[in-house]
Structure formats: C-alpha cells, structure tokens
Short mmCIF file of C-alpha atoms in Angstrom, two decimals:
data_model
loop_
_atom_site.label_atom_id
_atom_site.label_comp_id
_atom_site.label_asym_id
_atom_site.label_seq_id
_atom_site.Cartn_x
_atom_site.Cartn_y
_atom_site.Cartn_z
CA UNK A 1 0.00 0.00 0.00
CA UNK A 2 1.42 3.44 -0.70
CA UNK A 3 2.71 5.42 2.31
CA UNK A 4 -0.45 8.41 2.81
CA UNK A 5 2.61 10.88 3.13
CA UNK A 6 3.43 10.83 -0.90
CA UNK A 7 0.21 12.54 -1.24
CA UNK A 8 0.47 16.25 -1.01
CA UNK A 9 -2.88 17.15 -0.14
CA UNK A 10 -5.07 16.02 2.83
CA UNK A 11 -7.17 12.93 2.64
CA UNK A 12 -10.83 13.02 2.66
CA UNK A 13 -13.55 11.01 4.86
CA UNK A 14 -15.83 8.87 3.07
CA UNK A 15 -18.38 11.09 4.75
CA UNK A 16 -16.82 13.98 2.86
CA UNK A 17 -16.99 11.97 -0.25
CA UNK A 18 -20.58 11.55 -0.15
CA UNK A 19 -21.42 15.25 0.80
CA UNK A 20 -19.83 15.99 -2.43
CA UNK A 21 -21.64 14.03 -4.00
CA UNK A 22 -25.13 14.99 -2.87
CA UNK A 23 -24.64 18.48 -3.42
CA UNK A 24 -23.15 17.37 -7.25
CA UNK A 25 -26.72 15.22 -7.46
CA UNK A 26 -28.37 18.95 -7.05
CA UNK A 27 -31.29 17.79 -5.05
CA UNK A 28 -31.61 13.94 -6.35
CA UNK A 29 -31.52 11.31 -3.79
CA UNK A 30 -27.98 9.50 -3.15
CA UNK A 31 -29.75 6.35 -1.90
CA UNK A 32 -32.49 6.15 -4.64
CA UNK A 33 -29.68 7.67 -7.55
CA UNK A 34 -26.75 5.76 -6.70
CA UNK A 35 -27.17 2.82 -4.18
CA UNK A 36 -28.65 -0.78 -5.44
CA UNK A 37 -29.49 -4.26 -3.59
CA UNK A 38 -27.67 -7.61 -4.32
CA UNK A 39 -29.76 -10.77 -4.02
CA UNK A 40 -32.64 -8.62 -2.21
CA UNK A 41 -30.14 -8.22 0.75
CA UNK A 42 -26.60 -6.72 0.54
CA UNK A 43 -26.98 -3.22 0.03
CA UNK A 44 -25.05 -1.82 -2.66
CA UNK A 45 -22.91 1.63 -2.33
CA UNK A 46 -21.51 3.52 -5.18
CA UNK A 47 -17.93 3.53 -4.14
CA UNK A 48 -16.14 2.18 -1.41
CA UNK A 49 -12.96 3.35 0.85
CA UNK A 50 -10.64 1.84 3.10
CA UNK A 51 -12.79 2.68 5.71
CA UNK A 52 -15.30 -0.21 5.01
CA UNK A 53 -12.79 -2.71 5.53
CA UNK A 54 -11.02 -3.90 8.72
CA UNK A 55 -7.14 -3.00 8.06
CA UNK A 56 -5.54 -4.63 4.98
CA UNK A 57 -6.97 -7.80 3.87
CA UNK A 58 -4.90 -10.97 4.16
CA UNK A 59 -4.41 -13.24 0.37
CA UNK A 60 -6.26 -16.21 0.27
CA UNK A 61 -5.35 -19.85 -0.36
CA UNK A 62 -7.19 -21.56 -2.92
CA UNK A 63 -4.75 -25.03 -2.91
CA UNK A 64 -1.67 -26.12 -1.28
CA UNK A 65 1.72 -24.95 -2.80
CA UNK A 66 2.26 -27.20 -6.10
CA UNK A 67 4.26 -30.43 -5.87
CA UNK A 68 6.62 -29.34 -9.11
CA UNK A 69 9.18 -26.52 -9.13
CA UNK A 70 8.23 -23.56 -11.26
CA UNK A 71 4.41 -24.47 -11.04
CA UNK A 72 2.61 -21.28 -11.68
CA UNK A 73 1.04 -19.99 -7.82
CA UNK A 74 -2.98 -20.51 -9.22
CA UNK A 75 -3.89 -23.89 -10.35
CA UNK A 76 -7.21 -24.73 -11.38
CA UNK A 77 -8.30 -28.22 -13.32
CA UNK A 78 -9.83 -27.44 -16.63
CA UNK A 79 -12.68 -30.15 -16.16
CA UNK A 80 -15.14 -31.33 -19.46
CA UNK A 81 -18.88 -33.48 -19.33
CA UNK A 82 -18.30 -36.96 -21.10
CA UNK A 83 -21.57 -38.60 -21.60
CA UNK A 84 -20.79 -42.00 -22.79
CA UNK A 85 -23.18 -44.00 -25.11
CA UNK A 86 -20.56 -45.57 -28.02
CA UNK A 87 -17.71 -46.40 -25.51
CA UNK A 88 -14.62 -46.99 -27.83
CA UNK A 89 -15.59 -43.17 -29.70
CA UNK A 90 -16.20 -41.85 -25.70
CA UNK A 91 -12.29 -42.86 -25.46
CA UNK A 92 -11.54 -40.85 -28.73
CA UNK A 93 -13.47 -37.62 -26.83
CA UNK A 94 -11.88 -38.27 -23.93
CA UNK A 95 -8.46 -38.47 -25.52
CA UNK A 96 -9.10 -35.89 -27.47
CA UNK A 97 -9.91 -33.38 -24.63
CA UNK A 98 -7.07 -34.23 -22.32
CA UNK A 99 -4.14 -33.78 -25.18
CA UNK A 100 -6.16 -30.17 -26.51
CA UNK A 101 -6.59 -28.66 -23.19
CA UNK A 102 -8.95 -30.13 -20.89
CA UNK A 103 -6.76 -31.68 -17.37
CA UNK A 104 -10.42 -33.43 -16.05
CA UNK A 105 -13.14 -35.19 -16.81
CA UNK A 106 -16.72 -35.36 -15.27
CA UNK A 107 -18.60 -38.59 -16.78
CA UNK A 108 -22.19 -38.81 -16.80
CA UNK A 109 -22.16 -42.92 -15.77
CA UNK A 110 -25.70 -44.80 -15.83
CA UNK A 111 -23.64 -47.40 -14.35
CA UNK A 112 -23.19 -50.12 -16.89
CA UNK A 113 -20.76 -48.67 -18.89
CA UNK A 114 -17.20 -50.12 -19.11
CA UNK A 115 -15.18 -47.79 -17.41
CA UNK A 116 -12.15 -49.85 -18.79
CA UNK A 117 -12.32 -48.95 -22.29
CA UNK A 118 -14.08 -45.11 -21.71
CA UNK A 119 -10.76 -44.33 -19.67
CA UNK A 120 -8.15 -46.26 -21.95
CA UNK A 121 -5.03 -45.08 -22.14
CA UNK A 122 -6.04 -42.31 -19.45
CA UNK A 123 -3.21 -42.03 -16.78
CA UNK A 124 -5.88 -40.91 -13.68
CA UNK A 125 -2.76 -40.05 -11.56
CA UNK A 126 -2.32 -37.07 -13.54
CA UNK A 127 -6.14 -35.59 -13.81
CA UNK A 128 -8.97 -34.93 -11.85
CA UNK A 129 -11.51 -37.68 -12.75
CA UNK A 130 -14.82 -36.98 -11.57
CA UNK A 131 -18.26 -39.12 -11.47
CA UNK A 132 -21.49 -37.90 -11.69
CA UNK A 133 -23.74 -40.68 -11.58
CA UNK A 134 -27.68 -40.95 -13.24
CA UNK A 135 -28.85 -43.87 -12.74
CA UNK A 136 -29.05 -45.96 -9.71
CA UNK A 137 -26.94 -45.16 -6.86
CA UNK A 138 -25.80 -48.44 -5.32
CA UNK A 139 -24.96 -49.92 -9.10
CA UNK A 140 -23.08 -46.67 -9.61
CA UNK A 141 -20.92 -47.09 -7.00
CA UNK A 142 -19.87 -50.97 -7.54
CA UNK A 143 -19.07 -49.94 -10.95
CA UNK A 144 -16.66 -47.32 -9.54
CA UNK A 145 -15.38 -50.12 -6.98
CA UNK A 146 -14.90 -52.54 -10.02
CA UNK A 147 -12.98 -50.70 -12.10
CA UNK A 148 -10.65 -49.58 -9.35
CA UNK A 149 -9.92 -53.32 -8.44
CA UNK A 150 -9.67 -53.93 -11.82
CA UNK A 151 -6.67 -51.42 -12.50
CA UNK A 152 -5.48 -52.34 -8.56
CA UNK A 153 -5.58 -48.66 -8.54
CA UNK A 154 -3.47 -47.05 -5.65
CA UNK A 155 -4.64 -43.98 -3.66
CA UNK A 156 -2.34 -41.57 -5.16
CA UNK A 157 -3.65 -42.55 -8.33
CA UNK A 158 -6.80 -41.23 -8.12
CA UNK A 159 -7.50 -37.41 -8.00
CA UNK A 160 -10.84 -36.01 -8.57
CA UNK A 161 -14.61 -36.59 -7.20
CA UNK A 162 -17.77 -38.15 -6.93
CA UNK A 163 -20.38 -35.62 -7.64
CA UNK A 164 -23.08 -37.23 -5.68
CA UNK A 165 -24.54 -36.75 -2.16
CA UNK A 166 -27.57 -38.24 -0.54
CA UNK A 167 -29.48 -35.19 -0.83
CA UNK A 168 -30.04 -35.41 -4.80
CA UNK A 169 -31.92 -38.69 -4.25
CA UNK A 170 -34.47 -36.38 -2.41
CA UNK A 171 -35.02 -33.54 -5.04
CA UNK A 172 -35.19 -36.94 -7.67
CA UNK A 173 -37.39 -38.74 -6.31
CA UNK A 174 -39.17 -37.17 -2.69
CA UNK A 175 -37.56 -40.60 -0.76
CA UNK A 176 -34.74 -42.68 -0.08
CA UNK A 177 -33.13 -40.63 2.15
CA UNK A 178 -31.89 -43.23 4.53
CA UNK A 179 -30.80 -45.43 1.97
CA UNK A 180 -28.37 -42.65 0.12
CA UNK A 181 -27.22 -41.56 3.78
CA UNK A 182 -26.21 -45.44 4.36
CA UNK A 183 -24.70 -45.43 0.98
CA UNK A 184 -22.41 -42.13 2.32
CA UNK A 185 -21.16 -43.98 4.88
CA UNK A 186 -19.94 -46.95 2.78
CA UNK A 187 -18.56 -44.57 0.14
CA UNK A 188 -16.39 -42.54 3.11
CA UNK A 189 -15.17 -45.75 4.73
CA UNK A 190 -14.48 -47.60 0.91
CA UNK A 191 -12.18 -44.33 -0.30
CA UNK A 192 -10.86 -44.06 3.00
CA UNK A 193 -7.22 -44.18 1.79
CA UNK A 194 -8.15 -42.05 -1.05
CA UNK A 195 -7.25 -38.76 0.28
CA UNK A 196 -7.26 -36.81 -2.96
CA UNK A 197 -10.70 -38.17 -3.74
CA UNK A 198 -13.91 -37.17 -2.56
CA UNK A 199 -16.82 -39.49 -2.15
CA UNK A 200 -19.47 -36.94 -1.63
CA UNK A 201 -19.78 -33.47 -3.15
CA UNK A 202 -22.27 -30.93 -1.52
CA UNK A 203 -24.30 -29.53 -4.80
CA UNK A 204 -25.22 -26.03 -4.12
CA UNK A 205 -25.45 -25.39 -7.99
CA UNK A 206 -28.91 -27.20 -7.54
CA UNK A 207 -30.39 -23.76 -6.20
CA UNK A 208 -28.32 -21.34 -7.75
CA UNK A 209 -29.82 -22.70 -11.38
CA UNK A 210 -33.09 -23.35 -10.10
CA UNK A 211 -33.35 -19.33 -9.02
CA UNK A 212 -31.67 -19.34 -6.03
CA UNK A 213 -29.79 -16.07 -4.87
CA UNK A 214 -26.45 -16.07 -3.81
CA UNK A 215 -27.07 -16.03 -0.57
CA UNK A 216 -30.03 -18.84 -0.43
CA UNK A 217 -27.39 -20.93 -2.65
CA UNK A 218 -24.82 -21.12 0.44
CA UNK A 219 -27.39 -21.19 2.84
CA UNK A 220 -29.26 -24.24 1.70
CA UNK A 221 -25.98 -25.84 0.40
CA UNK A 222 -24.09 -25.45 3.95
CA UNK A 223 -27.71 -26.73 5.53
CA UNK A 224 -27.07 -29.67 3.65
CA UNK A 225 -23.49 -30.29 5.10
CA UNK A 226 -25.46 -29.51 8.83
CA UNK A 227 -27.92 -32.14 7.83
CA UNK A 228 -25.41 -34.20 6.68
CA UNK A 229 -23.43 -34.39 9.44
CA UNK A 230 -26.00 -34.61 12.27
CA UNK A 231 -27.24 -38.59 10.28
CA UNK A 232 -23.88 -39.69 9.51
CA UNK A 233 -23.53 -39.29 12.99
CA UNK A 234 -25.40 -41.93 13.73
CA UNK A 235 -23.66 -44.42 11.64
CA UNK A 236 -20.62 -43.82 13.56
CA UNK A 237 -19.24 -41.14 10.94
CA UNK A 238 -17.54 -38.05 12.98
CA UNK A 239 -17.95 -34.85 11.46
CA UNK A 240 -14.26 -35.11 10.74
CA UNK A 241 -14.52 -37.64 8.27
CA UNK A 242 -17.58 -35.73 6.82
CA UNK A 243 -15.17 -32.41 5.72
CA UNK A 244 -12.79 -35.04 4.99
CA UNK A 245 -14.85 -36.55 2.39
CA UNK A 246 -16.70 -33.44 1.22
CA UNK A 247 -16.07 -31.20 -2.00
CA UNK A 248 -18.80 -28.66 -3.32
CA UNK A 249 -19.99 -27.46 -6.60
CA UNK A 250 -21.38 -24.22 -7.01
CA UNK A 251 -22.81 -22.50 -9.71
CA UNK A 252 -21.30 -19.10 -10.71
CA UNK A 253 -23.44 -16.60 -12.41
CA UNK A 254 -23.77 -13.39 -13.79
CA UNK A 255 -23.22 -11.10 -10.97
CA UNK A 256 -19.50 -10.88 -11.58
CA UNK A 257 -18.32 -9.56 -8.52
CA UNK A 258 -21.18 -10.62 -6.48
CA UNK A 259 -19.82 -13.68 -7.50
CA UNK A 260 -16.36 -13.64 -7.19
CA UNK A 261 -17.05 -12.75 -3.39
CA UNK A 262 -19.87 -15.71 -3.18
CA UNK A 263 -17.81 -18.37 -3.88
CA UNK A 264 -14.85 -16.99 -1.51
CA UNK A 265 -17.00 -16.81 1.18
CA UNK A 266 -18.23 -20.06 0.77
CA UNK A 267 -14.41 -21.21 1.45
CA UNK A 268 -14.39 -18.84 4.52
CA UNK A 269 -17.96 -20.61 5.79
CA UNK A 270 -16.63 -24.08 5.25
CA UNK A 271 -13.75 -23.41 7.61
CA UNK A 272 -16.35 -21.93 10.11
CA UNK A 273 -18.81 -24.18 10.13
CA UNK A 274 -16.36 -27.01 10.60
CA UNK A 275 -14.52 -25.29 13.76
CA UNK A 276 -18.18 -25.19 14.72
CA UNK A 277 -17.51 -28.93 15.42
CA UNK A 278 -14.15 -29.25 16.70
CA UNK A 279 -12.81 -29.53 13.88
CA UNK A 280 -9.73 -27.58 11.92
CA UNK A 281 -9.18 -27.26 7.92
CA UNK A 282 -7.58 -25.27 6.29
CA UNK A 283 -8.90 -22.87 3.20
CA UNK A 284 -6.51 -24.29 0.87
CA UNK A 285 -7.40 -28.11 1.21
CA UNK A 286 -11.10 -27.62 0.55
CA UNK A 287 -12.34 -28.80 -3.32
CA UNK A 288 -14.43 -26.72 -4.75
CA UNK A 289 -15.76 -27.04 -8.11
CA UNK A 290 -17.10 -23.82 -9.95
CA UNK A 291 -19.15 -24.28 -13.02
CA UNK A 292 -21.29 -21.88 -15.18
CA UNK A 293 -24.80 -20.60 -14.61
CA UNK A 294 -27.64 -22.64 -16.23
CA UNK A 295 -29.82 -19.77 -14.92
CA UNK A 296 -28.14 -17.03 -16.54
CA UNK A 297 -28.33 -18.71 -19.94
CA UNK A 298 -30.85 -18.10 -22.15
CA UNK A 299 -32.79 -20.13 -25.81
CA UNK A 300 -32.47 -16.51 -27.30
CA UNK A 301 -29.57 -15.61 -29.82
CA UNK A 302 -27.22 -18.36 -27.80
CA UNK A 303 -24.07 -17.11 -28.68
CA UNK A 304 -24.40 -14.31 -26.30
CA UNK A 305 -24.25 -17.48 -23.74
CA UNK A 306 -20.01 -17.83 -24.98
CA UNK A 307 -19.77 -14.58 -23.41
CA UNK A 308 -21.58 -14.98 -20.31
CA UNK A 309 -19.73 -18.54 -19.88
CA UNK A 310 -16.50 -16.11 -20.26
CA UNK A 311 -17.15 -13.80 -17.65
CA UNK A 312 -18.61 -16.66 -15.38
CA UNK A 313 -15.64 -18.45 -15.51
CA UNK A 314 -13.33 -15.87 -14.83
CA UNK A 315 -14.93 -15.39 -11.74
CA UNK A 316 -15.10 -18.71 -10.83
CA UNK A 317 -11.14 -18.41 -10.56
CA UNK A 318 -10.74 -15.40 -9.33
CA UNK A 319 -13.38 -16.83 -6.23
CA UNK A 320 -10.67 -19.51 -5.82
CA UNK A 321 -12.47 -22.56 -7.76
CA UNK A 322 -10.32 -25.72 -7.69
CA UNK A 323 -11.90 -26.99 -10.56
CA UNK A 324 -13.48 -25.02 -13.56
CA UNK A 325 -16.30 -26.43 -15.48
CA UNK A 326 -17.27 -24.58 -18.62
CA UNK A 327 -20.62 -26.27 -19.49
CA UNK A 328 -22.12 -25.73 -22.88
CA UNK A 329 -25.32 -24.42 -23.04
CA UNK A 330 -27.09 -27.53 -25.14
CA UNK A 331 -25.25 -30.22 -22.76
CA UNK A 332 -25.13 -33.18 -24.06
CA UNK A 333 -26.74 -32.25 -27.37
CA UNK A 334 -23.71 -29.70 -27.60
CA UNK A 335 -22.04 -29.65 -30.94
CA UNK A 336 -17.92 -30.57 -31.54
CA UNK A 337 -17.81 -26.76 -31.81
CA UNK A 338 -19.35 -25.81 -29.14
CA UNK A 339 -17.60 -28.14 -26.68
CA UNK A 340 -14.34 -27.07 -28.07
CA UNK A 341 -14.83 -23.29 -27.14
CA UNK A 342 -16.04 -24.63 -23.86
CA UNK A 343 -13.25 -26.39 -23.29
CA UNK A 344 -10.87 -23.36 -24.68
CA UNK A 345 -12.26 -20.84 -21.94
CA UNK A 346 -10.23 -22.01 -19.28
CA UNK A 347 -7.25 -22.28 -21.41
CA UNK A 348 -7.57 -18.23 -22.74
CA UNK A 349 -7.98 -17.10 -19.20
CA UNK A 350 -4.65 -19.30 -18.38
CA UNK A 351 -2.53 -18.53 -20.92
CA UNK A 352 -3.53 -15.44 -22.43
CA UNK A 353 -4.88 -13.44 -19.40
CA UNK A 354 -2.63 -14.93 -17.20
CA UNK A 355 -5.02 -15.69 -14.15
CA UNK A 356 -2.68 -18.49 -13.40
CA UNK A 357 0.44 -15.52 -12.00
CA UNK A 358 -1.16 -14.60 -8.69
CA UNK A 359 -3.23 -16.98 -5.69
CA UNK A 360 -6.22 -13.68 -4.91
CA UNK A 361 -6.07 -11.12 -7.42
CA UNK A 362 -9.14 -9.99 -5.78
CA UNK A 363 -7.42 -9.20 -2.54
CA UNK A 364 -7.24 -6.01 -1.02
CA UNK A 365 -10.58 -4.57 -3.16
CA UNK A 366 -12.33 -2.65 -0.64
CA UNK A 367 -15.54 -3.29 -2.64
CA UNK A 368 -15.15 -7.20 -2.90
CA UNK A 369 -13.94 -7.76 0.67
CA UNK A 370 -17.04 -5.42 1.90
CA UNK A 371 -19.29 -7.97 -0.03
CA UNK A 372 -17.95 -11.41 1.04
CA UNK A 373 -18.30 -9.81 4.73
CA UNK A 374 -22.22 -8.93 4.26
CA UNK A 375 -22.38 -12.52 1.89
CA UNK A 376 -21.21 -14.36 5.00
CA UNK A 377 -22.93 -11.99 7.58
CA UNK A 378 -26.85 -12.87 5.72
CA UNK A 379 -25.16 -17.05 5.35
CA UNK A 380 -25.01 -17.25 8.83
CA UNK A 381 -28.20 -15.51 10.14
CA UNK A 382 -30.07 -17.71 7.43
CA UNK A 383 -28.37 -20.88 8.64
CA UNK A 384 -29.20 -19.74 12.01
CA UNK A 385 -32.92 -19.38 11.05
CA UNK A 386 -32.83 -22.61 8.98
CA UNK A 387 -31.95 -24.71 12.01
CA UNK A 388 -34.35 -22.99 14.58
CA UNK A 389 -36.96 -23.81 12.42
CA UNK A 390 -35.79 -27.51 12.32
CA UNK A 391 -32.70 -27.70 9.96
CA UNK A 392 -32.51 -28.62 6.37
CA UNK A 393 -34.58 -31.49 6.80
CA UNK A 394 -37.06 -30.05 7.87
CA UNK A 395 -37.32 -27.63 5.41
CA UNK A 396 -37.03 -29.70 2.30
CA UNK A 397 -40.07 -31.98 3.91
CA UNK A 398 -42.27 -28.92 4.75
CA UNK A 399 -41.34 -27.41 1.03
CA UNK A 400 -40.65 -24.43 2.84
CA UNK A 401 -37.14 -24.42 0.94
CA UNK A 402 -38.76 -24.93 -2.34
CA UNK A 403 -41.06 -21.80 -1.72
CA UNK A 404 -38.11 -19.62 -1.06
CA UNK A 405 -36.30 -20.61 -3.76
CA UNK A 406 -39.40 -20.30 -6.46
CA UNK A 407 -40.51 -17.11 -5.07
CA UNK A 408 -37.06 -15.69 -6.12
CA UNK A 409 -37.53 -17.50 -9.04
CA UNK A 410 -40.22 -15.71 -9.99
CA UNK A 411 -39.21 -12.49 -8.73
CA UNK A 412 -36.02 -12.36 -11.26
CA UNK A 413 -38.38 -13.54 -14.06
CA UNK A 414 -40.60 -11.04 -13.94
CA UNK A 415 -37.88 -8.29 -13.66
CA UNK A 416 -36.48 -9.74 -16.56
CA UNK A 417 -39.74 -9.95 -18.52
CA UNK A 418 -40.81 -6.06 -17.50
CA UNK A 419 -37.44 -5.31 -18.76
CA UNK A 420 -36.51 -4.34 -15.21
CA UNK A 421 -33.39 -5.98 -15.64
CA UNK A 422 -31.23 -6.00 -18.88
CA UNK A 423 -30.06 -9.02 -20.31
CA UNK A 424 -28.37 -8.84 -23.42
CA UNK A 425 -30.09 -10.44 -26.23
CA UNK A 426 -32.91 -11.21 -24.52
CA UNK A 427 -34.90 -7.54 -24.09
CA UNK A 428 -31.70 -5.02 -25.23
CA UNK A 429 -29.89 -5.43 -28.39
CA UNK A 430 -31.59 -8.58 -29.80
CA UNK A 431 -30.12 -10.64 -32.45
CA UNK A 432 -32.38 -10.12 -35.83
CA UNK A 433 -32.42 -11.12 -39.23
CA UNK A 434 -28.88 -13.59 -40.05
CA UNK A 435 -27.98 -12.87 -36.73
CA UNK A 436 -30.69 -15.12 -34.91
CA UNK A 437 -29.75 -17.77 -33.24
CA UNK A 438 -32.17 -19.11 -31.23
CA UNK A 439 -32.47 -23.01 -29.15
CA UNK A 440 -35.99 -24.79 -29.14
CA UNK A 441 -38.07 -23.73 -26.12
CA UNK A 442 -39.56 -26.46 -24.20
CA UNK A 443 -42.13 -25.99 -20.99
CA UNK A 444 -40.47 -26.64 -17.51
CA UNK A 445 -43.09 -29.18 -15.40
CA UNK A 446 -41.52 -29.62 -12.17
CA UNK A 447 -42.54 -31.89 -9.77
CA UNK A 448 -44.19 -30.44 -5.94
CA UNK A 449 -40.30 -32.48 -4.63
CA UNK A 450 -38.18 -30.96 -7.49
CA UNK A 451 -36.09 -27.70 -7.99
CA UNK A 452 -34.90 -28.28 -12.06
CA UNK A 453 -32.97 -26.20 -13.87
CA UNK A 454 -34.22 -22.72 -14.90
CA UNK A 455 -33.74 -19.51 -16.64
CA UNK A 456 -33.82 -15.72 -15.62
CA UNK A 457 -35.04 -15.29 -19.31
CA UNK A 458 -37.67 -18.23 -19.12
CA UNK A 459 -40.93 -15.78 -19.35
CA UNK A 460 -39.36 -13.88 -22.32
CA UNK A 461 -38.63 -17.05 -24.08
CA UNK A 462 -42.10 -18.26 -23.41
CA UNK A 463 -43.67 -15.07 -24.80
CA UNK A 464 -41.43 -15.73 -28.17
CA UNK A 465 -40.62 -18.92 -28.61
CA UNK A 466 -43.56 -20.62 -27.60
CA UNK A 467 -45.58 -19.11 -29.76
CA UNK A 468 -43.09 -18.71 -32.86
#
C-alpha cells in the first residue's frame, strides 16, 4: 500500500466523499440515484474506501503450494462433461480433450458402462476424474469399486470426485433418504485411503440454477453439510470424516463480482462451520468445483451465452475454484464446436490473461472484501434461522425451501420480462435477421419435490418462442 505521506494534499472522509456528491446530485436522492441491492439483501454503495474494511486484507489460499518446481502460484483443473453411449468413440473424446486442453473429466455414468475402455489409455494419476452418476446409486458405485480393483488402482492414483450426495436422491425422487445416507457412509469408509478423492460433493449449484440467490445458494448448500453431518452421525461417521470426504460445486453466475465474493465466502464458511464442530481445515485443502450458470443462460440468440460462460468463468477463478467447469449451453446435445470453445475458456484465461500468475487477485478490493463480509454476515443468520426452524430437513419436507427458492424464481423472471433488468439479447440489443440464433423452447413441469434447472429469461422465451 502506498505510504499516505506521498500525497500532497489532505485525505478526505468517506463522509466527505458523499457530501460531495449529494450536493453534485443537485437535489436527487444519493440512496435512490446511486445505491442498489444484491440478491434482495446486501446493500449496494456507489464507491467504497478503506474505511469499510477492517485494516488490509490478508491473500487467500485456494490449494496447497504445487508439488513441481516452477508451477505457476494458481492452479485450477480445466474439467469437461463426457456422456458415454458408443464407448470406444467416448475414449476418442476423452483423448481428445485431455491432449487439446482439458486436465479433467466429469462422466455422466448410468452405471453399466465399461469404465475400462471409456478411460483407456487415461493415466488418472495425472487428472482430476470426476463421477457424476444418473442412474441408480448403489450400481453406480460398484461400478466405480470394479474398475478400481480392476486397474489395482493405488490412492495416489486417483485425483478427482464423486459428484453425488444423498441429498439429490431427495429432489429426484421425494424418498430414499436413509438409503443414500447409508450409501455415504460406505462410500467414506471404501475411499478411506483415497485422500485426494472425494466421495461426496455438496451440490449447491442445484439452487443457484433453479433461481436461487447467492445467498439462499450457500445457505441451503451449507444446511445440507449440517444435515449431513448430524445422520452420519449416527452411523458412527464423525464430522471429521464428513469435511474429509466433502467437496462442493457451485454454480457461478452473472453477478461478476457478487460472484467472485460468493464463492470466496463459501471457502471462509466451510472453515467456520467445521470449527463449529471441533474440527480444523484449512482454506486451501477444501475442493471446490465452480461451473457456469444454467440460470443465466438463455434459448435466445445463444451465442451471447459464450460470453456470459467467459465472464462466469473468470470469476469462478478469481473466487478460488479448484476446478473449472465450462458447461455448454445444449449439454449433451452440444455440438464438436461448441464443446471445443467450452473447453478453450479455461485455457484463454490461463494462458492469455494470465489468471494463473497470482493466488487472490481480488485481494485487497475494498468493494469485494465489503461484499464477502455482508455474503457471509446474511449465510449465517439464514443458517441460524434454517436450524431454529428444524434444519434442512425439515425444510425440504415442509417445502418451505422450495417456496423460497421459487418465489425468487419468480421475482427475477418477472424483472427480466418487465425489462426491469437488462439481459443482453434477450430484451436489449436482440439478435435479428442472419444474426438469430435461437435453441428450441420447451415448458419446464416440475414436480411439488423438485427444484430443475431454470432460466432468468424463461418468461421472455415463453412469450417468443412458444408461440413462434
């Protein structure tokens, strides 16, 4: 920081600052001109001084110190969806993506697939191989146990994640609740020795793209890992062996600052909440996985999406992400092109904006450090509320969680729809003529149990699309 003596003139209060400023607004407002609200609760200021912040903000660590000399400081796994149907031309993808870019893999397993021949001639000891299972959950897993005793796979060959926790069964389904939570407890004693491995990943992109806020996305997510820990409990798992076992996956959307503080407040929470139980972690041995918004997508003129995934991701890194997960808009339908310049997004912001040459960039910004404090301040009174009112649980039976969640839902629709809030391509500066681009709309019909997948833009798109 530079020494206040270079300056030759005196410094100014904030307080000053503002007066200024309202007598330059010549009679206007300053709250109603120049203040705004994040996520209905952070309040928003104009600028921000050092004031606002408690003396100089310490860097954060994302991951431990790299194991090879000359290792840039940032590392981040560049992580691409592998759906495999065909399994020797899954092998060619997967190839394909690790030698042009791509250092992970997240495969979509039904759980009959031959994870022999999908991962030939993949060396797993040097990538982050992650699961995500769709079919049944107990099959899933003893086709994960197979194929490790097939390969006699040894713990330090095996980086990367199950994406999976016993909660999904719930918002799949309404049941089988004990059944995934017995399944948890397996899965943590089977990858015991697997210490770069995590069995269970918390999923708090489930409410971010189903119209979550920021705030209600770490909230329900970290209820979760309460919930979580309280069962496991009773199937003699300590809550050490629970943040042990645990990664999470959050969603990062459009809010790009908003969200750069989210997700590094979520690391800051994690530590809490697991001193809350006795036990100690430190920041830079939590996993978490960052991927794009589904939410902040939209079916109109998609390739304003490749910007938005852009922007996302780069604040998935700057947040501290472990992992980044560029996910095309169509998914699996997603074209060779498409998947290519998903895959290439890490790689830019790597090697051509060099986010890789310091840990916390964002560090020291009196603006970001003021929001992760009021992010975490509005986490923990909602977590506090959450469990007064019976816990996650509780919440999720009572579909008092679902409520919240599609009442903000709705909220951001309709802003988007009364062109309260601008979204590019959507309602300002559409795409006409040549330029139109647009994805097949197709109704949303979600279950009273479920939270799918939505869009800010969903309204709009119905009003068009739906009746194109």
């Amino acid at each position: 920081m530079t020494n206040q003596d270079f300056y030759s003139f005196p410094p100014s209060s904030k307080d000053e600052w503002i007066e200024q400023v309202k007598r330059d607004l010549k009679g206007k407002d300053f709250e109603d001109t120049l203040t705004s609200s994040l996520w209905n609760k952070v309040k928003i200021s104009p600028f921000y001084t050092s004031e606002d912040v408690d003396g100089l903000a310490a860097e954060n660590k994302f991951h431990p110190d790299a194991k090879i000399p000359g290792t840039s400081p940032r590392v981040w796994n560049n992580v691409v969806s592998v759906f495999p149907e065909n399994e020797k031309e899954t092998n060619e993808e997967v190839l394909h993506a690790l030698q042009n870019g791509a250092d992970g893999l997240i495969l979509h397993l039904e759980g009959t697939e031959n994870l022999n021949q999908v991962l030939k001639a993949v060396h797993t000891e040097f990538i982050s191989t992650n699961f995500l299972p769709t079919g049944e959950t107990t099959q899933f897993f003893h086709q994960i146990q197979e194929w490790i005793d097939s390969l006699t796979l040894k713990p330090g060959m095996l980086r990367g994640s199950i994406i999976w926790s016993p909660c999904d069964k719930l918002f799949q389904s309404g049941d089988n609740f004990d059944e995934e939570v017995n399944q948890a407890a397996k899965a943590i004693n089977d990858f015991k020795e697997f210490r770069e491995f995590y069995p269970i990943t918390i999923n708090l992109s489930r409410y971010a793209n189903s119209g979550a806020t920021g705030i209600e996305e770490l909230i329900f997510g970290l209820g979760e890992v309460i919930e979580l820990i309280d069962v496991l409990s009773k199937r003699a798992i300590s809550p050490t062996q629970v943040f042990e076992n645990l990664a999470f996956h959050t969603a990062v959307g459009d809010s790009h600052f908003a969200e750069i503080a989210k997700v590094k407040a979520l690391r800051k929470l994690i530590v809490e909440l697991a001193a809350n139980y006795g036990v100690q972690i430190e920041m830079e041995n939590i996993h978490i996985t960052t991927s794009t918004s589904q939410w902040s997508k939209s079916l109109l003129d998609k390739n304003t999406n490749l910007i938005r995934q852009t922007y996302e991701a780069m604040a998935g890194i700057l947040g501290g992400g472990n992992s980044l997960w560029v996910k095309p808009t169509e998914g699996k339908d997603a074209s060779v092109l498409e998947k290519r310049i998903a895959r290439n997004v890490s790689s830019i912001l790597n090697e051509e904006s060099y986010l890789d040459k310091v840990m916390d960039p964002a560090a020291g910004s009196y603006y970001l450090e003021t929001l992760q404090r009021e992010i975490e301040k509005f986490v923990i009174e909602g977590l506090q509320d959450l469990e007064e009112k019976g816990g996650w649980l509780k919440s999720f039976e009572d579909r008092t969680l679902h409520a919240e969640i599609r009442d903000s839902r709705e909220k951001a629709q309709k802003r988007v729809l009364a062109d309260s809030d601008i979204k590019v391509g959507v309602n300002k500066y559409l795409a006409k003529g040549k330029l139109e681009n647009h994805l097949a709309f197709e109704p949303i019909a979600e279950k009273e149990f479920e939270l799918l997948p939505s869009r800010a833009t969903y309204f709009v798109e119905q009003n068009i699309l739906n009746h194109a």
